[in-house]
Rosetta silent file (secondary structure, phi, psi, omega in degrees, C-alpha in Angstrom):
SEQUENCE: XXXXXXXXXXXXXXXXXXXXXXXXXXXXXXXXXXXXXXXXXXXXXXXXXXXXXXXXXXXXXXXXXXXXXXXXX
SCORE:     score description
SCORE:     0.000 S_00000001
   1 L     0.000  128.450 -179.105  107.370   28.254  125.401 S_00000001
   2 L   -87.185  143.924  176.932  105.272   31.175  126.595 S_00000001
   3 L   -77.102  138.916  176.524  106.795   34.005  128.549 S_00000001
   4 L   -87.947  135.539  177.021  105.480   34.417  132.053 S_00000001
   5 L   -88.012  130.714 -179.760  104.326   37.878  132.985 S_00000001
   6 L   -88.213  131.027  179.848  105.662   39.046  136.307 S_00000001
   7 L  -100.139  101.176 -175.649  103.132   40.677  138.595 S_00000001
   8 H   -73.777  -26.504 -177.501  105.035   43.354  140.500 S_00000001
   9 H   -59.384  -44.161 -178.781  102.036   44.551  142.520 S_00000001
  10 H   -66.875  -41.656  178.289  101.832   41.407  144.634 S_00000001
  11 H   -66.406  -41.425  177.538  105.575   41.406  145.320 S_00000001
  12 H   -60.829  -42.585 -178.859  105.563   45.095  146.182 S_00000001
  13 H   -62.160  -43.771 -179.747  102.688   44.523  148.599 S_00000001
  14 H   -65.598  -43.812  178.476  104.494   41.691  150.382 S_00000001
  15 H   -63.318  -44.130 -178.770  107.720   43.647  150.684 S_00000001
  16 H   -63.540  -43.738 -179.793  105.860   46.739  151.902 S_00000001
  17 H   -65.187  -37.698  177.886  103.861   44.808  154.512 S_00000001
  18 H   -64.985  -47.567  178.863  107.016   43.103  155.778 S_00000001
  19 H   -65.661  -35.908  177.552  108.908   46.390  156.082 S_00000001
  20 H   -64.887  -41.940  178.676  105.866   48.045  157.682 S_00000001
  21 H   -63.142  -42.335  177.427  105.631   45.295  160.278 S_00000001
  22 H   -62.688  -44.536  178.496  109.322   45.671  161.091 S_00000001
  23 H   -58.501  -50.323 -176.477  108.900   49.469  161.323 S_00000001
  24 H   -65.255  -40.844 -179.983  105.852   49.219  163.617 S_00000001
  25 H   -67.430  -47.110 -178.428  107.445   46.594  165.868 S_00000001
  26 H   -64.257  -51.134 -179.476  110.788   48.395  166.208 S_00000001
  27 H   -70.843  -25.030  175.042  109.328   51.855  166.759 S_00000001
  28 H   -64.382  -41.181  176.792  106.619   50.338  168.961 S_00000001
  29 H   -65.153  -43.965  178.169  109.268   49.068  171.362 S_00000001
  30 H   -63.133  -43.707 -179.558  111.003   52.439  171.386 S_00000001
  31 H   -63.872  -41.722 -179.042  107.669   54.199  171.826 S_00000001
  32 H   -65.500  -31.616  176.251  106.597   51.935  174.696 S_00000001
  33 H   -71.181  -34.556 -175.827  109.840   52.734  176.528 S_00000001
  34 H   -89.149  -22.132 -170.727  109.366   56.475  176.070 S_00000001
  35 H   -61.663  -36.348  178.050  105.605   56.809  176.559 S_00000001
  36 H   -62.917  -40.522  178.879  105.804   56.722  180.344 S_00000001
  37 H   -66.752  -41.826 -178.200  108.314   59.557  180.360 S_00000001
  38 H   -70.088  -40.280 -177.515  106.291   61.706  177.967 S_00000001
  39 H   -72.172  -30.580  178.861  102.957   61.184  179.696 S_00000001
  40 H   -82.947  -19.235 -178.816  104.351   61.957  183.138 S_00000001
  41 L   -90.514 -168.818 -176.172  106.234   64.984  181.841 S_00000001
  42 L   -83.027    3.018 -172.721  104.995   68.285  180.430 S_00000001
  43 L  -125.742   68.363  177.349  104.763   67.106  176.812 S_00000001
  44 H   -68.918  -17.057  176.862  101.965   64.560  176.215 S_00000001
  45 H   -64.820  -28.744  177.906  101.732   65.903  172.649 S_00000001
  46 H   -68.639  -31.412  176.329  105.072   64.199  171.999 S_00000001
  47 H   -66.150  -39.749  177.010  103.488   60.859  172.935 S_00000001
  48 H   -65.368  -42.038  177.315  100.819   61.465  170.303 S_00000001
  49 H   -61.645  -40.274  178.086  103.484   62.375  167.750 S_00000001
  50 H   -62.972  -40.289  177.917  105.343   59.164  168.604 S_00000001
  51 H   -64.526  -40.659  177.396  102.195   57.127  168.045 S_00000001
  52 H   -64.424  -37.022  178.145  101.674   58.792  164.654 S_00000001
  53 H   -65.811  -39.268  179.825  105.285   58.009  163.744 S_00000001
  54 H   -65.911  -40.563 -176.151  104.811   54.356  164.675 S_00000001
  55 L   -92.384    9.153 -177.350  101.631   54.037  162.596 S_00000001
  56 H   -57.472  -34.151 -178.114  102.916   56.099  159.632 S_00000001
  57 H   -64.532  -22.464 -176.987  103.241   53.149  157.200 S_00000001
  58 H   -68.005  -55.193  177.472   99.474   52.534  157.190 S_00000001
  59 H   -68.547  -27.660  177.962   98.338   55.789  155.523 S_00000001
  60 H   -63.252  -36.716  177.968  101.512   55.778  153.414 S_00000001
  61 H   -60.650  -46.420 -178.643  100.439   52.440  151.905 S_00000001
  62 H   -67.959  -32.625  176.926   97.097   53.867  150.774 S_00000001
  63 H   -67.130  -45.351  178.650   98.815   56.976  149.368 S_00000001
  64 H   -65.055  -40.893  178.600  101.271   54.886  147.333 S_00000001
  65 H   -61.611  -39.438  178.912   98.441   52.610  146.196 S_00000001
  66 H   -64.867  -40.959  179.205   96.455   55.670  145.047 S_00000001
  67 H   -66.661  -45.064 -179.653   99.429   56.961  143.033 S_00000001
  68 H   -64.048  -37.885  178.665  100.069   53.567  141.399 S_00000001
  69 H   -62.387  -26.755  178.059   96.373   53.228  140.532 S_00000001
  70 L   -68.338  -20.506 -179.751   96.666   56.479  138.584 S_00000001
  71 L   -92.483   -8.117  179.192   99.072   54.836  136.126 S_00000001
  72 L   -84.982  156.776  179.373   96.812   51.889  135.325 S_00000001
  73 L   -78.987    0.000    0.000   94.375   51.916  132.452 S_00000001
């Protein structure tokens, strides 16, 4: 019987995408509730910061992927 090699990259990707989707959806709801207050108030820069916080998992994925690629042959 041959041993099966486990491919962690595919599993990591699925887990990361699932957690990213949950992050974006949850913070998206919070952001959508707050965006009206920030845009009507004196701090529209906070609305931009909130949008960056919501979309943070996207560049983080490419950064982690770049680091992992450095360990491959």
